[in-house]
């Protein structure tokens, strides 16, 4: 995640708590967790900055939610960006836009792992 101002742990903890995310760890290092049903799933790592390696549309959607709440931009390893626009989770790469699907449907479906 990229944003103009550095992210401090107190801000991260406040936003995560308000949005229903959980945090496990310390101010120096830990994990951002999201719940689906009775299970919690890691969606990002914290080590002074927030990063994640999604393995499902659900994790992308959760990372996009966290980014939006923090006023950050979610950027992939190849420079593409991810976000939520008009209730749709999307990837933008130059002028190309790929829609993952509706945010509420993706979150309801849960963390189904992508096949490789």
PDB file of C-alpha atoms in Angstrom:
ATOM      1  CA  UNK A   1       0.000   0.000   0.000  1.00  0.00           C
ATOM      2  CA  UNK A   2       1.203   3.439  -0.846  1.00  0.00           C
ATOM      3  CA  UNK A   3       0.068   6.746   0.563  1.00  0.00           C
ATOM      4  CA  UNK A   4       1.442  10.275   0.801  1.00  0.00           C
ATOM      5  CA  UNK A   5       1.810  10.334   4.601  1.00  0.00           C
ATOM      6  CA  UNK A   6       3.555   7.614   6.594  1.00  0.00           C
ATOM      7  CA  UNK A   7       1.232   5.204   8.349  1.00  0.00           C
ATOM      8  CA  UNK A   8       1.634   5.052  12.107  1.00  0.00           C
ATOM      9  CA  UNK A   9       0.505   2.082  14.160  1.00  0.00           C
ATOM     10  CA  UNK A  10      -2.049   4.058  16.209  1.00  0.00           C
ATOM     11  CA  UNK A  11      -3.846   5.113  13.028  1.00  0.00           C
ATOM     12  CA  UNK A  12      -3.739   1.564  11.662  1.00  0.00           C
ATOM     13  CA  UNK A  13      -5.153   0.101  14.890  1.00  0.00           C
ATOM     14  CA  UNK A  14      -7.930   2.690  15.052  1.00  0.00           C
ATOM     15  CA  UNK A  15      -9.057   2.195  11.459  1.00  0.00           C
ATOM     16  CA  UNK A  16      -8.875  -1.603  11.642  1.00  0.00           C
ATOM     17  CA  UNK A  17     -10.929  -1.700  14.822  1.00  0.00           C
ATOM     18  CA  UNK A  18     -13.618   0.577  13.402  1.00  0.00           C
ATOM     19  CA  UNK A  19     -13.877  -1.511  10.216  1.00  0.00           C
ATOM     20  CA  UNK A  20     -14.116  -4.912  11.914  1.00  0.00           C
ATOM     21  CA  UNK A  21     -10.603  -6.122  11.145  1.00  0.00           C
ATOM     22  CA  UNK A  22      -8.448  -7.723  13.821  1.00  0.00           C
ATOM     23  CA  UNK A  23      -4.746  -7.317  14.550  1.00  0.00           C
ATOM     24  CA  UNK A  24      -2.369  -9.874  16.012  1.00  0.00           C
ATOM     25  CA  UNK A  25       1.133  -8.833  16.980  1.00  0.00           C
ATOM     26  CA  UNK A  26       2.938  -5.776  18.284  1.00  0.00           C
ATOM     27  CA  UNK A  27       3.371  -2.191  17.151  1.00  0.00           C
ATOM     28  CA  UNK A  28       6.522  -3.305  15.351  1.00  0.00           C
ATOM     29  CA  UNK A  29       5.216  -6.386  13.512  1.00  0.00           C
ATOM     30  CA  UNK A  30       2.014  -8.333  13.140  1.00  0.00           C
ATOM     31  CA  UNK A  31      -0.859  -9.434  10.942  1.00  0.00           C
ATOM     32  CA  UNK A  32      -4.112  -7.824   9.848  1.00  0.00           C
ATOM     33  CA  UNK A  33      -6.868 -10.412  10.033  1.00  0.00           C
ATOM     34  CA  UNK A  34     -10.375 -10.545   8.575  1.00  0.00           C
ATOM     35  CA  UNK A  35     -13.092 -12.893   9.711  1.00  0.00           C
ATOM     36  CA  UNK A  36     -15.212 -15.086   7.467  1.00  0.00           C
ATOM     37  CA  UNK A  37     -17.642 -17.224   9.398  1.00  0.00           C
ATOM     38  CA  UNK A  38     -15.919 -18.593  12.477  1.00  0.00           C
ATOM     39  CA  UNK A  39     -12.435 -18.386  10.985  1.00  0.00           C
ATOM     40  CA  UNK A  40      -9.938 -15.532  10.806  1.00  0.00           C
ATOM     41  CA  UNK A  41      -7.666 -15.162   7.802  1.00  0.00           C
ATOM     42  CA  UNK A  42      -4.515 -13.092   7.401  1.00  0.00           C
ATOM     43  CA  UNK A  43      -4.895 -10.385   4.765  1.00  0.00           C
ATOM     44  CA  UNK A  44      -1.834  -8.229   5.366  1.00  0.00           C
ATOM     45  CA  UNK A  45       1.413  -8.031   7.277  1.00  0.00           C
ATOM     46  CA  UNK A  46       2.533  -5.036   9.319  1.00  0.00           C
ATOM     47  CA  UNK A  47       6.199  -4.217   9.840  1.00  0.00           C
ATOM     48  CA  UNK A  48       6.122  -0.436   9.832  1.00  0.00           C
ATOM     49  CA  UNK A  49       4.272  -0.617   6.531  1.00  0.00           C
ATOM     50  CA  UNK A  50       1.337  -2.665   5.339  1.00  0.00           C
ATOM     51  CA  UNK A  51       1.752  -5.317   2.656  1.00  0.00           C
ATOM     52  CA  UNK A  52       0.007  -8.463   1.538  1.00  0.00           C
ATOM     53  CA  UNK A  53       0.214 -11.342  -0.896  1.00  0.00           C
ATOM     54  CA  UNK A  54      -3.380 -12.210  -1.774  1.00  0.00           C
ATOM     55  CA  UNK A  55      -4.321 -15.706  -2.858  1.00  0.00           C
ATOM     56  CA  UNK A  56      -8.010 -15.049  -3.517  1.00  0.00           C
ATOM     57  CA  UNK A  57     -10.419 -12.397  -4.755  1.00  0.00           C
ATOM     58  CA  UNK A  58     -11.640 -12.170  -1.147  1.00  0.00           C
ATOM     59  CA  UNK A  59      -8.168 -11.191   0.055  1.00  0.00           C
ATOM     60  CA  UNK A  60      -7.827  -8.619  -2.744  1.00  0.00           C
ATOM     61  CA  UNK A  61     -11.193  -7.172  -1.715  1.00  0.00           C
ATOM     62  CA  UNK A  62     -10.136  -7.035   1.942  1.00  0.00           C
ATOM     63  CA  UNK A  63      -6.836  -5.352   1.043  1.00  0.00           C
ATOM     64  CA  UNK A  64      -8.715  -2.854  -1.135  1.00  0.00           C
ATOM     65  CA  UNK A  65     -11.045  -2.104   1.803  1.00  0.00           C
ATOM     66  CA  UNK A  66      -8.116  -1.541   4.177  1.00  0.00           C
ATOM     67  CA  UNK A  67      -6.354   0.671   1.619  1.00  0.00           C
ATOM     68  CA  UNK A  68      -9.437   2.811   1.067  1.00  0.00           C
ATOM     69  CA  UNK A  69      -9.997   3.208   4.810  1.00  0.00           C
ATOM     70  CA  UNK A  70      -6.394   4.332   5.278  1.00  0.00           C
ATOM     71  CA  UNK A  71      -6.442   6.707   2.306  1.00  0.00           C
ATOM     72  CA  UNK A  72      -3.830   4.553   0.615  1.00  0.00           C
ATOM     73  CA  UNK A  73      -3.388   3.116  -2.846  1.00  0.00           C
ATOM     74  CA  UNK A  74      -3.150  -0.667  -3.222  1.00  0.00           C
ATOM     75  CA  UNK A  75      -0.390  -1.416  -5.731  1.00  0.00           C
ATOM     76  CA  UNK A  76       0.607  -4.817  -7.107  1.00  0.00           C
ATOM     77  CA  UNK A  77       4.116  -6.043  -7.747  1.00  0.00           C
ATOM     78  CA  UNK A  78       3.850  -5.160 -11.461  1.00  0.00           C
ATOM     79  CA  UNK A  79       2.610  -1.613 -10.833  1.00  0.00           C
ATOM     80  CA  UNK A  80      -1.088  -2.324 -11.309  1.00  0.00           C
ATOM     81  CA  UNK A  81      -3.481  -0.816  -8.768  1.00  0.00           C
ATOM     82  CA  UNK A  82      -6.537  -2.255  -7.059  1.00  0.00           C
ATOM     83  CA  UNK A  83      -9.536  -0.514  -5.639  1.00  0.00           C
ATOM     84  CA  UNK A  84     -13.260  -0.383  -5.139  1.00  0.00           C
ATOM     85  CA  UNK A  85     -15.351   1.756  -7.451  1.00  0.00           C
ATOM     86  CA  UNK A  86     -19.138   1.843  -7.420  1.00  0.00           C
ATOM     87  CA  UNK A  87     -19.224  -1.348  -5.330  1.00  0.00           C
ATOM     88  CA  UNK A  88     -16.954  -3.246  -7.739  1.00  0.00           C
ATOM     89  CA  UNK A  89     -13.467  -4.530  -6.905  1.00  0.00           C
ATOM     90  CA  UNK A  90     -11.199  -3.765  -9.822  1.00  0.00           C
ATOM     91  CA  UNK A  91      -7.629  -3.903 -11.048  1.00  0.00           C
ATOM     92  CA  UNK A  92      -6.318  -1.036 -13.174  1.00  0.00           C
ATOM     93  CA  UNK A  93      -3.221  -1.388 -15.334  1.00  0.00           C
ATOM     94  CA  UNK A  94      -2.705   1.582 -17.612  1.00  0.00           C
ATOM     95  CA  UNK A  95      -5.953   1.984 -19.539  1.00  0.00           C
ATOM     96  CA  UNK A  96      -7.045  -1.629 -18.963  1.00  0.00           C
ATOM     97  CA  UNK A  97      -9.564  -2.326 -16.191  1.00  0.00           C
ATOM     98  CA  UNK A  98     -10.386  -5.806 -14.924  1.00  0.00           C
ATOM     99  CA  UNK A  99     -13.405  -6.190 -12.638  1.00  0.00           C
ATOM    100  CA  UNK A 100     -13.106  -8.924 -10.019  1.00  0.00           C
ATOM    101  CA  UNK A 101     -16.791  -8.603  -9.145  1.00  0.00           C
ATOM    102  CA  UNK A 102     -19.153  -6.976  -6.683  1.00  0.00           C
ATOM    103  CA  UNK A 103     -17.555  -6.291  -3.309  1.00  0.00           C
ATOM    104  CA  UNK A 104     -20.438  -7.675  -1.257  1.00  0.00           C
ATOM    105  CA  UNK A 105     -20.585 -10.896  -3.316  1.00  0.00           C
ATOM    106  CA  UNK A 106     -16.831 -11.439  -3.076  1.00  0.00           C
ATOM    107  CA  UNK A 107     -16.858 -10.899   0.683  1.00  0.00           C
ATOM    108  CA  UNK A 108     -19.836 -13.244   1.099  1.00  0.00           C
ATOM    109  CA  UNK A 109     -18.148 -15.984  -0.955  1.00  0.00           C
ATOM    110  CA  UNK A 110     -15.104 -15.976   1.333  1.00  0.00           C
ATOM    111  CA  UNK A 111     -11.450 -16.765   0.777  1.00  0.00           C
ATOM    112  CA  UNK A 112     -11.634 -19.357  -2.003  1.00  0.00           C
ATOM    113  CA  UNK A 113      -8.004 -19.847  -3.028  1.00  0.00           C
ATOM    114  CA  UNK A 114      -7.083 -19.205  -6.649  1.00  0.00           C
ATOM    115  CA  UNK A 115      -6.049 -22.285  -8.590  1.00  0.00           C
ATOM    116  CA  UNK A 116      -2.542 -22.102  -9.961  1.00  0.00           C
TER     117      UNK A 116
END
